[in-house]
mmCIF file of C-alpha atoms in Angstrom:
data_model
loop_
_atom_site.group_PDB
_atom_site.id
_atom_site.type_symbol
_atom_site.label_atom_id
_atom_site.label_comp_id
_atom_site.label_asym_id
_atom_site.label_seq_id
_atom_site.Cartn_x
_atom_site.Cartn_y
_atom_site.Cartn_z
ATOM 1 C CA UNK A 419 125.392 98.536 64.942
ATOM 2 C CA UNK A 420 124.495 95.347 66.842
ATOM 3 C CA UNK A 421 126.552 94.285 69.856
ATOM 4 C CA UNK A 422 126.281 90.756 71.277
ATOM 5 C CA UNK A 423 127.170 90.061 74.897
ATOM 6 C CA UNK A 424 127.276 86.752 76.733
ATOM 7 C CA UNK A 425 125.081 86.877 79.838
ATOM 8 C CA UNK A 426 127.344 86.699 82.885
ATOM 9 C CA UNK A 427 126.440 89.319 85.487
ATOM 10 C CA UNK A 428 123.326 89.553 87.672
ATOM 11 C CA UNK A 429 122.354 92.715 85.845
ATOM 12 C CA UNK A 430 122.552 90.956 82.493
ATOM 13 C CA UNK A 431 120.466 88.087 83.843
ATOM 14 C CA UNK A 432 117.744 90.531 84.863
ATOM 15 C CA UNK A 433 117.912 92.161 81.432
ATOM 16 C CA UNK A 434 117.566 88.738 79.803
ATOM 17 C CA UNK A 435 114.448 87.826 81.817
ATOM 18 C CA UNK A 436 112.912 91.302 81.660
ATOM 19 C CA UNK A 437 113.280 91.805 77.895
ATOM 20 C CA UNK A 438 110.195 89.806 76.760
ATOM 21 C CA UNK A 439 108.143 91.355 79.571
ATOM 22 C CA UNK A 440 108.915 94.762 78.079
ATOM 23 C CA UNK A 441 108.512 93.590 74.478
ATOM 24 C CA UNK A 442 105.039 92.110 75.121
ATOM 25 C CA UNK A 443 103.861 94.537 77.787
ATOM 26 C CA UNK A 444 100.908 95.768 75.723
ATOM 27 C CA UNK A 445 100.141 92.453 74.046
ATOM 28 C CA UNK A 446 96.899 90.948 75.414
ATOM 29 C CA UNK A 447 97.732 87.344 74.456
ATOM 30 C CA UNK A 448 101.158 86.934 76.082
ATOM 31 C CA UNK A 449 101.470 84.824 79.256
ATOM 32 C CA UNK A 450 104.719 85.232 81.242
ATOM 33 C CA UNK A 451 106.558 82.411 82.932
ATOM 34 C CA UNK A 452 107.138 82.602 86.671
ATOM 35 C CA UNK A 453 109.907 85.146 87.136
ATOM 36 C CA UNK A 454 111.614 83.153 89.893
ATOM 37 C CA UNK A 455 111.727 80.028 87.707
ATOM 38 C CA UNK A 456 113.317 81.979 84.856
ATOM 39 C CA UNK A 457 115.991 83.421 87.146
ATOM 40 C CA UNK A 458 116.712 79.936 88.512
ATOM 41 C CA UNK A 459 117.678 78.833 84.996
ATOM 42 C CA UNK A 460 121.020 80.619 85.373
ATOM 43 C CA UNK A 461 121.959 78.975 88.674
ATOM 44 C CA UNK A 462 123.272 75.651 89.899
ATOM 45 C CA UNK A 463 119.733 74.898 91.072
ATOM 46 C CA UNK A 464 118.881 74.223 87.418
ATOM 47 C CA UNK A 465 118.798 70.394 87.371
ATOM 48 C CA UNK A 466 119.577 70.271 83.643
ATOM 49 C CA UNK A 467 123.133 71.332 84.428
ATOM 50 C CA UNK A 468 123.999 67.608 84.729
ATOM 51 C CA UNK A 469 122.787 66.698 81.230
ATOM 52 C CA UNK A 470 123.189 69.893 79.210
ATOM 53 C CA UNK A 471 125.556 72.676 78.251
ATOM 54 C CA UNK A 472 123.998 76.081 77.738
ATOM 55 C CA UNK A 473 124.741 79.697 76.975
ATOM 56 C CA UNK A 474 122.785 82.964 77.059
ATOM 57 C CA UNK A 475 123.272 85.997 74.810
ATOM 58 C CA UNK A 476 121.844 89.508 74.697
ATOM 59 C CA UNK A 477 121.812 91.736 71.632
ATOM 60 C CA UNK A 478 122.117 95.498 71.980
ATOM 61 C CA UNK A 479 121.271 98.108 69.366
ATOM 62 C CA UNK A 480 121.723 101.810 70.044
ATOM 63 C CA UNK A 481 122.804 100.746 73.545
ATOM 64 C CA UNK A 482 119.377 99.211 74.257
ATOM 65 C CA UNK A 483 118.526 95.515 74.606
ATOM 66 C CA UNK A 484 117.070 94.451 71.259
ATOM 67 C CA UNK A 485 117.021 90.665 71.539
ATOM 68 C CA UNK A 486 117.947 87.583 73.509
ATOM 69 C CA UNK A 487 118.596 83.892 72.915
ATOM 70 C CA UNK A 488 119.620 80.773 74.834
ATOM 71 C CA UNK A 489 121.597 77.948 73.265
ATOM 72 C CA UNK A 490 121.355 74.411 74.674
ATOM 73 C CA UNK A 491 123.333 71.293 73.885
ATOM 74 C CA UNK A 492 121.134 68.497 75.233
ATOM 75 C CA UNK A 493 123.854 65.858 75.685
ATOM 76 C CA UNK A 494 121.365 63.273 76.937
ATOM 77 C CA UNK A 495 119.255 63.592 73.774
ATOM 78 C CA UNK A 496 122.234 63.713 71.406
ATOM 79 C CA UNK A 497 123.724 60.555 72.906
ATOM 80 C CA UNK A 498 120.421 58.672 72.702
ATOM 81 C CA UNK A 499 119.861 59.658 69.054
ATOM 82 C CA UNK A 500 123.472 59.816 67.864
ATOM 83 C CA UNK A 501 123.078 63.443 66.833
ATOM 84 C CA UNK A 502 125.104 66.642 67.151
ATOM 85 C CA UNK A 503 122.352 69.186 67.605
ATOM 86 C CA UNK A 504 122.291 72.495 69.394
ATOM 87 C CA UNK A 505 118.909 73.918 70.365
ATOM 88 C CA UNK A 506 117.806 77.505 70.676
ATOM 89 C CA UNK A 507 115.144 78.707 73.058
ATOM 90 C CA UNK A 508 114.078 81.898 74.830
ATOM 91 C CA UNK A 509 114.501 83.670 71.506
ATOM 92 C CA UNK A 510 112.919 87.105 71.571
ATOM 93 C CA UNK A 511 113.790 89.928 69.236
ATOM 94 C CA UNK A 512 112.647 93.231 67.816
ATOM 95 C CA UNK A 513 111.654 93.122 64.156
ATOM 96 C CA UNK A 514 115.215 93.492 62.898
ATOM 97 C CA UNK A 515 116.945 90.836 60.785
ATOM 98 C CA UNK A 516 120.412 92.137 61.674
ATOM 99 C CA UNK A 517 119.710 91.615 65.373
ATOM 100 C CA UNK A 518 118.256 88.133 64.812
ATOM 101 C CA UNK A 519 121.182 87.038 62.629
ATOM 102 C CA UNK A 520 123.688 88.248 65.209
ATOM 103 C CA UNK A 521 121.963 86.232 67.947
ATOM 104 C CA UNK A 522 121.871 83.046 65.866
ATOM 105 C CA UNK A 523 125.494 83.521 64.778
ATOM 106 C CA UNK A 524 126.594 83.833 68.405
ATOM 107 C CA UNK A 525 124.987 80.498 69.302
ATOM 108 C CA UNK A 526 126.404 78.837 66.175
ATOM 109 C CA UNK A 527 129.941 79.961 67.011
ATOM 110 C CA UNK A 528 129.539 78.616 70.563
ATOM 111 C CA UNK A 529 127.987 75.327 69.360
ATOM 112 C CA UNK A 530 130.677 74.660 66.786
ATOM 113 C CA UNK A 531 133.283 74.785 69.532
ATOM 114 C CA UNK A 532 131.500 71.703 70.933
ATOM 115 C CA UNK A 533 131.424 69.974 67.526
ATOM 116 C CA UNK A 534 127.709 70.504 66.815
ATOM 117 C CA UNK A 535 126.549 70.249 63.182
ATOM 118 C CA UNK A 536 122.805 71.069 63.333
ATOM 119 C CA UNK A 537 120.830 73.932 64.834
ATOM 120 C CA UNK A 538 117.159 73.501 65.805
ATOM 121 C CA UNK A 539 114.437 75.116 67.832
ATOM 122 C CA UNK A 540 112.709 76.675 69.587
ATOM 123 C CA UNK A 541 113.294 73.753 71.994
ATOM 124 C CA UNK A 542 114.099 73.846 75.689
ATOM 125 C CA UNK A 543 116.037 71.498 77.908
ATOM 126 C CA UNK A 544 113.256 68.916 77.676
ATOM 127 C CA UNK A 545 109.819 68.370 76.183
ATOM 128 C CA UNK A 546 108.288 69.825 79.354
ATOM 129 C CA UNK A 547 109.686 73.291 78.692
ATOM 130 C CA UNK A 548 108.120 75.827 76.348
ATOM 131 C CA UNK A 549 108.816 74.840 72.755
ATOM 132 C CA UNK A 550 107.836 75.601 69.198
ATOM 133 C CA UNK A 551 107.312 78.901 67.405
ATOM 134 C CA UNK A 552 103.732 80.067 67.074
ATOM 135 C CA UNK A 553 102.999 80.352 63.333
ATOM 136 C CA UNK A 554 99.190 80.647 63.464
ATOM 137 C CA UNK A 555 96.728 81.560 66.205
ATOM 138 C CA UNK A 556 98.172 84.953 67.111
ATOM 139 C CA UNK A 557 94.802 86.221 68.323
ATOM 140 C CA UNK A 558 94.438 83.398 70.857
ATOM 141 C CA UNK A 559 95.500 83.593 74.489
ATOM 142 C CA UNK A 560 98.737 81.796 75.243
ATOM 143 C CA UNK A 561 98.665 79.058 77.830
ATOM 144 C CA UNK A 562 101.057 79.253 80.755
ATOM 145 C CA UNK A 563 102.844 76.157 79.439
ATOM 146 C CA UNK A 564 103.664 77.616 76.009
ATOM 147 C CA UNK A 565 105.285 80.750 74.645
ATOM 148 C CA UNK A 566 103.586 83.486 72.655
ATOM 149 C CA UNK A 567 105.476 85.290 69.897
ATOM 150 C CA UNK A 568 104.852 87.968 67.306
ATOM 151 C CA UNK A 569 104.155 86.861 63.689
ATOM 152 C CA UNK A 570 107.389 88.406 62.404
ATOM 153 C CA UNK A 571 109.516 85.861 64.322
ATOM 154 C CA UNK A 572 108.915 83.280 61.592
ATOM 155 C CA UNK A 573 110.331 85.654 58.982
ATOM 156 C CA UNK A 574 113.417 86.337 61.122
ATOM 157 C CA UNK A 575 114.091 82.619 61.589
ATOM 158 C CA UNK A 576 113.482 81.576 57.978
ATOM 159 C CA UNK A 577 115.593 84.463 56.657
ATOM 160 C CA UNK A 578 118.411 83.169 58.859
ATOM 161 C CA UNK A 579 118.399 79.913 56.845
ATOM 162 C CA UNK A 580 116.132 77.662 58.916
ATOM 163 C CA UNK A 581 113.495 75.328 57.466
ATOM 164 C CA UNK A 582 110.657 73.322 58.977
ATOM 165 C CA UNK A 583 111.592 70.352 61.168
ATOM 166 C CA UNK A 584 108.232 69.467 62.771
ATOM 167 C CA UNK A 585 104.864 71.113 63.463
ATOM 168 C CA UNK A 586 102.524 70.841 66.411
ATOM 169 C CA UNK A 587 98.802 71.636 66.421
ATOM 170 C CA UNK A 588 96.669 72.734 69.355
ATOM 171 C CA UNK A 589 92.954 72.421 70.031
ATOM 172 C CA UNK A 590 90.212 73.903 72.145
ATOM 173 C CA UNK A 591 87.988 71.098 73.433
ATOM 174 C CA UNK A 592 84.375 71.817 74.390
ATOM 175 C CA UNK A 593 81.938 69.301 75.841
ATOM 176 C CA UNK A 594 79.718 67.734 73.152
ATOM 177 C CA UNK A 595 76.029 68.600 73.199
ATOM 178 C CA UNK A 596 74.977 64.991 73.737
ATOM 179 C CA UNK A 597 76.409 62.254 75.944
ATOM 180 C CA UNK A 598 78.144 59.392 74.154
ATOM 181 C CA UNK A 599 76.732 56.279 75.857
ATOM 182 C CA UNK A 600 78.873 53.977 73.739
ATOM 183 C CA UNK A 601 82.031 55.701 75.026
ATOM 184 C CA UNK A 602 80.884 55.213 78.610
ATOM 185 C CA UNK A 603 80.253 51.497 78.026
ATOM 186 C CA UNK A 604 83.658 51.036 76.368
ATOM 187 C CA UNK A 605 85.386 52.811 79.258
ATOM 188 C CA UNK A 606 83.613 50.730 81.891
ATOM 189 C CA UNK A 607 84.233 47.481 80.025
ATOM 190 C CA UNK A 608 87.915 48.332 79.536
ATOM 191 C CA UNK A 609 88.462 48.731 83.261
ATOM 192 C CA UNK A 610 86.702 45.432 83.978
ATOM 193 C CA UNK A 611 88.389 43.387 81.241
ATOM 194 C CA UNK A 612 91.888 44.668 81.994
ATOM 195 C CA UNK A 613 91.609 44.560 85.774
ATOM 196 C CA UNK A 614 92.216 48.291 86.079
ATOM 197 C CA UNK A 615 90.900 51.046 88.298
ATOM 198 C CA UNK A 616 90.920 54.839 88.336
ATOM 199 C CA UNK A 617 92.676 56.003 91.492
ATOM 200 C CA UNK A 618 90.330 57.738 93.936
ATOM 201 C CA UNK A 619 92.273 60.851 94.943
ATOM 202 C CA UNK A 620 89.605 62.038 97.366
ATOM 203 C CA UNK A 621 90.748 59.636 100.084
ATOM 204 C CA UNK A 622 94.227 61.154 100.437
ATOM 205 C CA UNK A 623 95.906 64.547 100.530
ATOM 206 C CA UNK A 624 97.605 65.968 97.450
ATOM 207 C CA UNK A 625 101.018 65.317 98.967
ATOM 208 C CA UNK A 626 100.148 61.698 99.790
ATOM 209 C CA UNK A 627 98.694 61.226 96.317
ATOM 210 C CA UNK A 628 101.799 62.511 94.558
ATOM 211 C CA UNK A 629 104.218 60.661 96.839
ATOM 212 C CA UNK A 630 102.457 57.366 96.208
ATOM 213 C CA UNK A 631 102.160 57.583 92.429
ATOM 214 C CA UNK A 632 104.890 59.947 91.234
ATOM 215 C CA UNK A 633 107.391 57.229 90.283
ATOM 216 C CA UNK A 634 104.786 55.303 88.298
ATOM 217 C CA UNK A 635 103.592 58.550 86.725
ATOM 218 C CA UNK A 636 107.049 59.436 85.425
ATOM 219 C CA UNK A 637 107.778 55.847 84.320
ATOM 220 C CA UNK A 638 104.575 55.839 82.269
ATOM 221 C CA UNK A 639 105.426 59.192 80.667
ATOM 222 C CA UNK A 640 108.981 58.046 79.888
ATOM 223 C CA UNK A 641 107.738 54.900 78.132
ATOM 224 C CA UNK A 642 105.033 56.638 76.128
ATOM 225 C CA UNK A 643 107.042 59.713 75.137
ATOM 226 C CA UNK A 644 110.369 57.992 74.365
ATOM 227 C CA UNK A 645 109.988 58.202 70.584
ATOM 228 C CA UNK A 646 108.497 61.699 70.429
ATOM 229 C CA UNK A 647 110.378 64.663 69.052
ATOM 230 C CA UNK A 648 112.814 66.355 71.417
ATOM 231 C CA UNK A 649 112.026 64.284 74.513
ATOM 232 C CA UNK A 650 114.512 62.972 77.081
ATOM 233 C CA UNK A 651 114.050 60.532 79.999
ATOM 234 C CA UNK A 652 113.479 61.999 83.448
ATOM 235 C CA UNK A 653 116.343 62.031 85.918
ATOM 236 C CA UNK A 654 115.516 61.925 89.634
ATOM 237 C CA UNK A 655 116.515 65.583 89.909
ATOM 238 C CA UNK A 656 114.213 66.540 87.034
ATOM 239 C CA UNK A 657 111.312 64.771 88.741
ATOM 240 C CA UNK A 658 111.883 66.633 92.001
ATOM 241 C CA UNK A 659 112.159 70.009 90.273
ATOM 242 C CA UNK A 660 108.990 69.478 88.244
ATOM 243 C CA UNK A 661 107.000 68.479 91.311
ATOM 244 C CA UNK A 662 108.280 71.527 93.188
ATOM 245 C CA UNK A 663 107.409 73.821 90.270
ATOM 246 C CA UNK A 664 103.896 72.502 89.765
ATOM 247 C CA UNK A 665 102.911 71.566 93.335
ATOM 248 C CA UNK A 666 101.038 74.839 93.819
ATOM 249 C CA UNK A 667 98.938 74.629 90.654
ATOM 250 C CA UNK A 668 98.201 70.890 90.620
ATOM 251 C CA UNK A 669 94.576 70.224 91.522
ATOM 252 C CA UNK A 670 93.790 66.563 92.261
ATOM 253 C CA UNK A 671 90.466 66.884 90.428
ATOM 254 C CA UNK A 672 92.351 67.337 87.167
ATOM 255 C CA UNK A 673 94.856 64.505 87.550
ATOM 256 C CA UNK A 674 93.735 61.092 86.263
ATOM 257 C CA UNK A 675 95.783 58.021 87.178
ATOM 258 C CA UNK A 676 94.807 54.497 86.104
ATOM 259 C CA UNK A 677 96.473 51.489 87.744
ATOM 260 C CA UNK A 678 96.370 47.706 87.466
ATOM 261 C CA UNK A 679 95.658 45.368 90.400
ATOM 262 C CA UNK A 680 99.279 45.690 91.547
ATOM 263 C CA UNK A 681 99.050 49.499 91.599
ATOM 264 C CA UNK A 682 101.294 49.841 88.529
ATOM 265 C CA UNK A 683 100.441 53.063 86.717
ATOM 266 C CA UNK A 684 99.288 52.237 83.183
ATOM 267 C CA UNK A 685 97.833 55.583 82.100
ATOM 268 C CA UNK A 686 97.940 59.210 83.228
ATOM 269 C CA UNK A 687 96.213 62.430 82.320
ATOM 270 C CA UNK A 688 97.557 65.612 83.886
ATOM 271 C CA UNK A 689 95.634 68.836 83.457
ATOM 272 C CA UNK A 690 96.289 72.242 84.979
ATOM 273 C CA UNK A 691 93.953 75.105 85.777
ATOM 274 C CA UNK A 692 94.824 77.870 83.301
ATOM 275 C CA UNK A 693 96.891 80.439 85.196
ATOM 276 C CA UNK A 694 98.420 82.544 82.414
ATOM 277 C CA UNK A 695 96.071 85.495 82.815
ATOM 278 C CA UNK A 696 96.483 85.479 86.590
ATOM 279 C CA UNK A 697 100.223 86.152 86.214
ATOM 280 C CA UNK A 698 100.071 88.603 83.320
ATOM 281 C CA UNK A 699 99.779 91.925 85.156
ATOM 282 C CA UNK A 700 102.624 91.087 87.538
ATOM 283 C CA UNK A 701 105.028 89.978 84.805
ATOM 284 C CA UNK A 702 105.283 86.546 86.406
ATOM 285 C CA UNK A 703 106.148 87.908 89.860
ATOM 286 C CA UNK A 704 104.204 86.338 92.739
ATOM 287 C CA UNK A 705 103.006 89.586 94.256
ATOM 288 C CA UNK A 706 100.126 89.440 96.728
ATOM 289 C CA UNK A 707 97.484 90.468 94.138
ATOM 290 C CA UNK A 708 98.957 87.966 91.648
ATOM 291 C CA UNK A 709 98.903 85.218 94.277
ATOM 292 C CA UNK A 710 95.242 85.946 95.058
ATOM 293 C CA UNK A 711 94.378 85.778 91.345
ATOM 294 C CA UNK A 712 96.444 82.599 90.996
ATOM 295 C CA UNK A 713 94.730 80.810 93.879
ATOM 296 C CA UNK A 714 91.314 81.782 92.508
ATOM 297 C CA UNK A 715 92.268 80.437 89.055
ATOM 298 C CA UNK A 716 93.389 77.165 90.633
ATOM 299 C CA UNK A 717 90.239 76.710 92.729
ATOM 300 C CA UNK A 718 87.679 77.970 90.200
ATOM 301 C CA UNK A 719 89.137 77.519 86.719
ATOM 302 C CA UNK A 720 87.227 78.511 83.608
ATOM 303 C CA UNK A 721 89.801 76.887 81.320
ATOM 304 C CA UNK A 722 91.841 73.714 81.816
ATOM 305 C CA UNK A 723 95.218 73.207 80.126
ATOM 306 C CA UNK A 724 96.069 69.642 79.143
ATOM 307 C CA UNK A 725 99.608 68.962 80.285
ATOM 308 C CA UNK A 726 100.338 65.281 79.659
ATOM 309 C CA UNK A 727 98.287 62.351 78.414
ATOM 310 C CA UNK A 728 99.873 58.907 78.244
ATOM 311 C CA UNK A 729 98.640 55.309 77.948
ATOM 312 C CA UNK A 730 101.188 52.495 78.012
ATOM 313 C CA UNK A 731 101.469 50.877 74.555
ATOM 314 C CA UNK A 732 100.015 47.500 75.583
ATOM 315 C CA UNK A 733 96.783 49.230 76.687
ATOM 316 C CA UNK A 734 96.323 51.716 73.848
ATOM 317 C CA UNK A 735 94.164 49.337 71.783
ATOM 318 C CA UNK A 736 92.319 47.884 74.784
ATOM 319 C CA UNK A 737 89.871 50.691 75.469
ATOM 320 C CA UNK A 738 91.918 52.577 78.064
ATOM 321 C CA UNK A 739 91.979 55.832 76.046
ATOM 322 C CA UNK A 740 88.170 55.814 76.419
ATOM 323 C CA UNK A 741 88.615 55.948 80.196
ATOM 324 C CA UNK A 742 90.866 59.004 79.851
ATOM 325 C CA UNK A 743 88.362 60.710 77.554
ATOM 326 C CA UNK A 744 85.523 59.977 79.981
ATOM 327 C CA UNK A 745 87.525 61.582 82.773
ATOM 328 C CA UNK A 746 88.138 64.706 80.722
ATOM 329 C CA UNK A 747 84.474 64.943 79.751
ATOM 330 C CA UNK A 748 83.529 64.756 83.429
ATOM 331 C CA UNK A 749 85.807 67.748 84.095
ATOM 332 C CA UNK A 750 83.832 69.724 81.521
ATOM 333 C CA UNK A 751 80.359 68.514 82.429
ATOM 334 C CA UNK A 752 80.615 68.648 86.227
ATOM 335 C CA UNK A 753 82.242 72.050 86.747
ATOM 336 C CA UNK A 754 82.287 75.643 85.561
ATOM 337 C CA UNK A 755 85.100 74.852 83.126
ATOM 338 C CA UNK A 756 84.242 76.247 79.684
ATOM 339 C CA UNK A 757 86.819 74.346 77.637
ATOM 340 C CA UNK A 758 90.102 72.455 77.735
ATOM 341 C CA UNK A 759 93.155 73.473 75.728
ATOM 342 C CA UNK A 760 95.403 70.684 74.506
ATOM 343 C CA UNK A 761 98.735 72.493 74.207
ATOM 344 C CA UNK A 762 101.065 70.749 71.726
ATOM 345 C CA UNK A 763 100.167 67.665 69.640
ATOM 346 C CA UNK A 764 102.651 66.618 66.979
ATOM 347 C CA UNK A 765 100.857 66.992 63.653
ATOM 348 C CA UNK A 766 101.452 63.311 62.785
ATOM 349 C CA UNK A 767 100.414 61.983 66.217
ATOM 350 C CA UNK A 768 97.101 60.607 65.001
ATOM 351 C CA UNK A 769 96.615 58.443 68.108
ATOM 352 C CA UNK A 770 96.341 61.490 70.349
ATOM 353 C CA UNK A 771 94.387 63.656 67.934
ATOM 354 C CA UNK A 772 91.842 60.896 67.344
ATOM 355 C CA UNK A 773 90.819 61.275 71.003
ATOM 356 C CA UNK A 774 89.488 64.760 70.340
ATOM 357 C CA UNK A 775 86.702 63.513 68.026
ATOM 358 C CA UNK A 776 84.627 62.874 71.151
ATOM 359 C CA UNK A 777 84.651 66.616 71.918
ATOM 360 C CA UNK A 778 83.605 69.667 69.981
ATOM 361 C CA UNK A 779 87.187 70.358 68.906
ATOM 362 C CA UNK A 780 88.569 73.506 67.271
ATOM 363 C CA UNK A 781 92.143 73.463 65.963
ATOM 364 C CA UNK A 782 93.199 77.043 66.730
ATOM 365 C CA UNK A 783 97.013 77.181 66.879
ATOM 366 C CA UNK A 784 100.030 75.752 65.104
ATOM 367 C CA UNK A 785 103.667 75.757 66.212
ATOM 368 C CA UNK A 786 106.871 74.845 64.439
ATOM 369 C CA UNK A 787 110.385 73.737 65.256
ATOM 370 C CA UNK A 788 113.010 74.747 62.707
ATOM 371 C CA UNK A 789 116.356 73.224 61.747
ATOM 372 C CA UNK A 790 119.418 74.014 59.652
ATOM 373 C CA UNK A 791 122.916 72.597 59.171
ATOM 374 C CA UNK A 792 125.787 74.622 60.569
#
């Protein structure tokens, strides 16, 4: 018999966060989120409280936790797109269809009380949370930014009546064997013709750098990502929380900002040192050994995760993407970095995927968001 309980108490919150750590304890490819960030999701410190309604459920079988799920009504997104969608995220489950169905049914019942008519996911509060179900690439290490899952999850979701909504693909990018001189000339000419410059981060501290350009950074991302699946505009609170969350792992060497003569940000490329393996043994807790491993991964990364790449529309056909590609190639050629990992690219986002032709690119993962009427 399956019993569903709404997460209310502190003990239930710990069970909710701890369940995937137990489920994937022996899995070599799983990368946990920061434990403190996951616990913050339940509190008033979660900045999405202003734009979302959410609920958390645990499933018990034989008196043991057998699954979990979070439901989110992203009011901001629904209002912008005139939709009545509820999202699911943080879905983890044993290989048991009865347990999975009970979790989905609990969210559906809750969502219908708010008048929702469609159910989709895995999607978080925003595009910057972990999203998409891994449907191929199960023998590849998960990045810190994305969630790993067992292959049987797809069966559980599809058997519950969901179908494909969108797919994302992911790539490993290695430096090409030969330098592309034409790319370098296009990048240099683009900066000259458009009156642009790549910001020199070496002349200021990380804090000064972020304080000066953070508003332009987020404005650029908002403009470029507005039409992409599942995205919402940044609120001031979201900006502050994201900077706080990523301040430790941001390395100026892997942040590219391009500005015009008036210091307006026209393009950004944000990459992170890969930290998933550094946090694995501690289950996302920042213990002293985990912190030492984390700091080493930040200072001497072997892999770089691509977080965000954006070029304002008016510059996309004026050679500016070449400048971004040149910057990424420099990261690979002038360091001990072995490869970059793109994280999620929508399968029909040809503009982004066309950038990877300048690398030795291997498409190694695919993720999917599902949808069904309720």
